[in-house]
PDB file of C-alpha atoms in Angstrom:
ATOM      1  CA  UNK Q   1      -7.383 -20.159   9.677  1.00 50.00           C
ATOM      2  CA  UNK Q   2      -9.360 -18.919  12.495  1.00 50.00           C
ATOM      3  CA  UNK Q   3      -7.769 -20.108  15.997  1.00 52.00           C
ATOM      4  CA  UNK Q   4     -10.523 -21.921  18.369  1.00 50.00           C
ATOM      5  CA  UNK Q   5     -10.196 -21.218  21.959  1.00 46.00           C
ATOM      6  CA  UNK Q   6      -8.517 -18.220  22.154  1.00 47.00           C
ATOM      7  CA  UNK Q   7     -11.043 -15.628  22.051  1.00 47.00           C
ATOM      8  CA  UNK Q   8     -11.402 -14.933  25.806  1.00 52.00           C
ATOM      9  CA  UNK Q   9      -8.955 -12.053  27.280  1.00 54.00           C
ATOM     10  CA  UNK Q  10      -7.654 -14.411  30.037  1.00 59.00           C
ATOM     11  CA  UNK Q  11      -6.855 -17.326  27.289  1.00 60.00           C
ATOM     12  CA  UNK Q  12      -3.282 -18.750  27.683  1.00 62.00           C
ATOM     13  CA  UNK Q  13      -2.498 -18.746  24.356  1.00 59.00           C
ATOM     14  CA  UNK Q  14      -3.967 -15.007  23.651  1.00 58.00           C
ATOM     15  CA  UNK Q  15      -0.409 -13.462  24.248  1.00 55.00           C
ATOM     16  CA  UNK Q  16       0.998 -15.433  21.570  1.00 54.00           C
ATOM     17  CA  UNK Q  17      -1.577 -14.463  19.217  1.00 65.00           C
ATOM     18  CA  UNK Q  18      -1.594 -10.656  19.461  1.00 72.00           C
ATOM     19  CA  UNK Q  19      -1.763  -8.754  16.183  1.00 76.00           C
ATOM     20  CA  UNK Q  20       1.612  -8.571  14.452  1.00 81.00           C
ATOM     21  CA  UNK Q  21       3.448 -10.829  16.612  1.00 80.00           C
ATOM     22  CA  UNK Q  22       5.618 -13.852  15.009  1.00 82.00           C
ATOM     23  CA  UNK Q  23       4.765 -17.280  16.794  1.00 80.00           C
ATOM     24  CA  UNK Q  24       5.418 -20.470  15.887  1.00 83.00           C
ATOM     25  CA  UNK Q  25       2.049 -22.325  16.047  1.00 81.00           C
ATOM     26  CA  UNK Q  26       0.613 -25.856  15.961  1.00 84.00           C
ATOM     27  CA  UNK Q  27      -3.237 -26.611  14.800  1.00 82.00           C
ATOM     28  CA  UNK Q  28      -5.104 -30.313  14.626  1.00 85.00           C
ATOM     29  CA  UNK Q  29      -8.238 -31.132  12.612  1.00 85.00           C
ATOM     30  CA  UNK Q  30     -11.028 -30.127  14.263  1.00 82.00           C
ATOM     31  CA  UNK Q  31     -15.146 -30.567  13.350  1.00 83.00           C
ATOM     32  CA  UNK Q  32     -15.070 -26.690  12.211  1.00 78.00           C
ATOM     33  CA  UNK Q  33     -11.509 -26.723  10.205  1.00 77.00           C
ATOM     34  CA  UNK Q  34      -8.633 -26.432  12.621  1.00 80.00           C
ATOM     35  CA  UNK Q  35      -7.880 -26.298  16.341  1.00 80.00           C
ATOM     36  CA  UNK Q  36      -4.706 -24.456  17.758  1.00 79.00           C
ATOM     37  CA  UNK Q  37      -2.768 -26.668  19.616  1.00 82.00           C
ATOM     38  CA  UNK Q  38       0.325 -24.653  20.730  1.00 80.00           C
ATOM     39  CA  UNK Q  39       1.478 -20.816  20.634  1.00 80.00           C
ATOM     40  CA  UNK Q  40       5.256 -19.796  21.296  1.00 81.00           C
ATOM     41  CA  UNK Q  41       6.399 -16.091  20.313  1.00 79.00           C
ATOM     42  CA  UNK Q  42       8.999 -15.766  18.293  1.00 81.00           C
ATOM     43  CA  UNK Q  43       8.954 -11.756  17.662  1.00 78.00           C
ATOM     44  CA  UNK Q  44       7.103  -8.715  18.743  1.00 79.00           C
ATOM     45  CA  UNK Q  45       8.170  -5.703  16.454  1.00 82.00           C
ATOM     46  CA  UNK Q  46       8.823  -3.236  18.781  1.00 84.00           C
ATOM     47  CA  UNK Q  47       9.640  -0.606  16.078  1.00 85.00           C
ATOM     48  CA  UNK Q  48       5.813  -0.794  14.281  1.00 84.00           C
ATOM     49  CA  UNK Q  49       4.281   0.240  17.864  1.00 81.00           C
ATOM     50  CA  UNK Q  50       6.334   2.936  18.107  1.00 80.00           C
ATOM     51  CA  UNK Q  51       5.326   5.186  15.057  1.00 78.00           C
ATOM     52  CA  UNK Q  52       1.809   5.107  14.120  1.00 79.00           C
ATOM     53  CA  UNK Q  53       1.992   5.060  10.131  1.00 84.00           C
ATOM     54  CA  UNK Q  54       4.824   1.714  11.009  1.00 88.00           C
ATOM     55  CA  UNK Q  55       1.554   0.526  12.343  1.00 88.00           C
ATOM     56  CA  UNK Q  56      -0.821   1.177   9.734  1.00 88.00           C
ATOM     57  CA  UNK Q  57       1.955  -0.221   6.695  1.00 91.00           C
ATOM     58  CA  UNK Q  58       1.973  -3.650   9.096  1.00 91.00           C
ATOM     59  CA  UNK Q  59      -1.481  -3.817   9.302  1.00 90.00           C
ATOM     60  CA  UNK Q  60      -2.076  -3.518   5.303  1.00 91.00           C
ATOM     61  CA  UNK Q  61       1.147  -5.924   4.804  1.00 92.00           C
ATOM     62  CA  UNK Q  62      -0.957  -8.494   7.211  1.00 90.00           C
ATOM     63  CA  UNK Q  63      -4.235  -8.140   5.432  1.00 90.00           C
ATOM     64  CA  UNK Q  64      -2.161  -8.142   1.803  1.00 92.00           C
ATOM     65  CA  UNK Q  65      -1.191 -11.533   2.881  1.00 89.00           C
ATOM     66  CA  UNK Q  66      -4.413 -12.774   4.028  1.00 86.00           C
ATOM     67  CA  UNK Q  67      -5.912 -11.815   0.559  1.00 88.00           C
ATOM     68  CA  UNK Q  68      -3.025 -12.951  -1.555  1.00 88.00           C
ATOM     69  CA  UNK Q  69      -2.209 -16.244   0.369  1.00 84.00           C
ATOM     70  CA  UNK Q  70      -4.235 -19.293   0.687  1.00 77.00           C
ATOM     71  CA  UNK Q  71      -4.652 -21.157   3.849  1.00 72.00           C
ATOM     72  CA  UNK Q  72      -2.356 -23.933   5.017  1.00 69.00           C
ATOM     73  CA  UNK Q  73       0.103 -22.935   2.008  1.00 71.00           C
ATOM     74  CA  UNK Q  74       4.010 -24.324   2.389  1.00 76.00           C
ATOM     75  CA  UNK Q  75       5.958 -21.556   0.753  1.00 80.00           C
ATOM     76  CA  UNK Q  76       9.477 -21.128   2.486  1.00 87.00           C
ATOM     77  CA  UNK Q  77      10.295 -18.459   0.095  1.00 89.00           C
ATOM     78  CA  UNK Q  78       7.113 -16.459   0.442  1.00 89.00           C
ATOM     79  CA  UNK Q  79       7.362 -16.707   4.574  1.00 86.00           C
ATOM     80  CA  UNK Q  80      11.117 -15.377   4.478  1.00 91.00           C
ATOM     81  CA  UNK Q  81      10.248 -12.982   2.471  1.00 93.00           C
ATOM     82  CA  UNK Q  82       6.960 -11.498   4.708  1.00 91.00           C
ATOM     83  CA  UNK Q  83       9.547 -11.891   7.741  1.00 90.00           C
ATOM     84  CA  UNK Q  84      12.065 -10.005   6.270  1.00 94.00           C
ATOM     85  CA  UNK Q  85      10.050  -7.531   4.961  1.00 94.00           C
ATOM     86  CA  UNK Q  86       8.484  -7.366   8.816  1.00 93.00           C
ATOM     87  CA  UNK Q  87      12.211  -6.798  10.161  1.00 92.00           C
ATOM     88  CA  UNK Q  88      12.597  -4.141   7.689  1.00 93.00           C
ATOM     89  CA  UNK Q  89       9.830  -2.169   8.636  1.00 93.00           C
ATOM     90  CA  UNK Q  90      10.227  -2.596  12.314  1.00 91.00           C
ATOM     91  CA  UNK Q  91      13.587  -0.676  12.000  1.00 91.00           C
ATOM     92  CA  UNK Q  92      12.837   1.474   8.869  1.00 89.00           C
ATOM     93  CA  UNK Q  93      12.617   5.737   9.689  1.00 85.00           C
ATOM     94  CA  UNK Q  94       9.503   7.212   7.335  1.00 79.00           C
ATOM     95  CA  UNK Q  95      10.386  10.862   6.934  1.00 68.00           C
ATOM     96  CA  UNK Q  96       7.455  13.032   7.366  1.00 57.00           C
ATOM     97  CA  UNK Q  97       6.456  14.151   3.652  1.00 52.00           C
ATOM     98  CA  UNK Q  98       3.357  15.380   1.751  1.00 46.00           C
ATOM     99  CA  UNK Q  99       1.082  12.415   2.174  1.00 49.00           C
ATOM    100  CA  UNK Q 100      -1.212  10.620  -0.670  1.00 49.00           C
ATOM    101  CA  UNK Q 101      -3.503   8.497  -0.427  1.00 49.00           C
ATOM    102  CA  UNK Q 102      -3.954   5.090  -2.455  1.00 50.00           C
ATOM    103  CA  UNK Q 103      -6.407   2.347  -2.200  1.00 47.00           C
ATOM    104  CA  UNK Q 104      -5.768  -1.801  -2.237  1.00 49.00           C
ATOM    105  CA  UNK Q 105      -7.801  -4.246  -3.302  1.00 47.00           C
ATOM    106  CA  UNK Q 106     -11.140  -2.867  -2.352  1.00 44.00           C
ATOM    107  CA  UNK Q 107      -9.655  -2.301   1.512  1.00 48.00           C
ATOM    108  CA  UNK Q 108     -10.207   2.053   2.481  1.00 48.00           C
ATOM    109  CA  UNK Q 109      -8.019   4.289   1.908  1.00 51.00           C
ATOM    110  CA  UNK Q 110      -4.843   4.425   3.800  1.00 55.00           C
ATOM    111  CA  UNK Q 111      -2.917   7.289   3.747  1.00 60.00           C
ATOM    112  CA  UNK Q 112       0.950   7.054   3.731  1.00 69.00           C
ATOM    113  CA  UNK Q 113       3.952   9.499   3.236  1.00 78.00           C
ATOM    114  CA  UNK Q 114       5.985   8.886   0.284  1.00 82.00           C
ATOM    115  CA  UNK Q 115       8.301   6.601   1.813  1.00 85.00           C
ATOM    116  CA  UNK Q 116       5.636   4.530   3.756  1.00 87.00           C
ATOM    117  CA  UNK Q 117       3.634   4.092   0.464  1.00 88.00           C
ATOM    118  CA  UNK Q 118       7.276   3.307  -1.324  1.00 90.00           C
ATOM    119  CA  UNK Q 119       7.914   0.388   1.253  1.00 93.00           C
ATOM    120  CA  UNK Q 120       4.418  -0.991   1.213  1.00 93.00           C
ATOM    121  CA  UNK Q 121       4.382  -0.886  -2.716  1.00 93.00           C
ATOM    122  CA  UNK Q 122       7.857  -3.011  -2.948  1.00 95.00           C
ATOM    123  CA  UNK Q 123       6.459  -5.379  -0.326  1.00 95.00           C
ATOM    124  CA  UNK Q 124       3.763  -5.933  -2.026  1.00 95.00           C
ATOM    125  CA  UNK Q 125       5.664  -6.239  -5.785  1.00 95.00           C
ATOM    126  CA  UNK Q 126       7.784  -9.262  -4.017  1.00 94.00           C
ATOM    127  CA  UNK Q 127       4.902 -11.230  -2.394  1.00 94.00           C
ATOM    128  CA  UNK Q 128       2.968 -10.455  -5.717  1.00 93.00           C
ATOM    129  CA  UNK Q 129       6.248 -12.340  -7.317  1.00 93.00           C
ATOM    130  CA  UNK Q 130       6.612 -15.214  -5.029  1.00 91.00           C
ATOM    131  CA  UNK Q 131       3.466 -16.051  -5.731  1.00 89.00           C
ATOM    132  CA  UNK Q 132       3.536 -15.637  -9.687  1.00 87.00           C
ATOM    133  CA  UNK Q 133       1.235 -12.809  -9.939  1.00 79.00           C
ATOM    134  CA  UNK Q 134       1.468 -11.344 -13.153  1.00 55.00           C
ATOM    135  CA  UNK Q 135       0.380  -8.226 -11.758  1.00 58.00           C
ATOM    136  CA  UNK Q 136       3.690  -6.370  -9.948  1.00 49.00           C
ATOM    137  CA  UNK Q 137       4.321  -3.273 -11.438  1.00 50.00           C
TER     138      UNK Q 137
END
């Protein structure tokens, strides 16, 4: 879902929409799909902003999701598991090891240590499994 009227930087609602940030939002039907109606933050992930590759692992999680999921989807089991997975990361420690590089779904490259590419690999196993995909390896 794309949020309408909140693309300028001075938008209320912009702070409640920053990149991953957990908010509880509210959308209407609207002539080009949906409106957002409401905004309230409900986490910021200190921990991802902290450590660069953090960053990166969120970011693929995020667009993992957005491939994998479909819009307006009710899964309470999927959604815990994406925000536990998000508290996990915000306080895991990546040790700094020989790095390889992997690709996803026709996304680049992203190059992760061992233990970044471990915890994005699991992650992506579980959602894989909540939603039936016989593909988790």
């Amino acid at each position: 879902m794309r949020a309408q009227g909140v693309k300028k930087g001075d938008a209320k609602l912009k702070s409640h929409l920053e990149l991953l940030h957990t908010a509880t939002i509210g959308f209407i039907p609207a002539s080009a799909g949906f409106r957002l109606t409401y905004a309230s933050m409900i986490a910021l992930w200190p921990g991802l902003w902290e450590y660069g590759e953090k960053l990166v692992v969120g970011l693929g999680m995020a667009g993992l999701i957005d491939d994998l999921c479909l819009e307006g989807e009710r899964d309470s089991v999927l959604w815990r598991e994406i925000i536990e997975s998000f508290i996990l990361l915000d306080k895991s420690k990546f040790e700094d090891r020989r790095r390889d590089v992997f690709e996803s779904s026709g996304r680049e490259a992203l190059s992760f240590t061992h233990d970044a590419d471990a915890f994005f690999r699991s992650f992506e196993n579980r959602v894989r499994a909540c939603l039936g995909d016989a593909e988790t390896s």
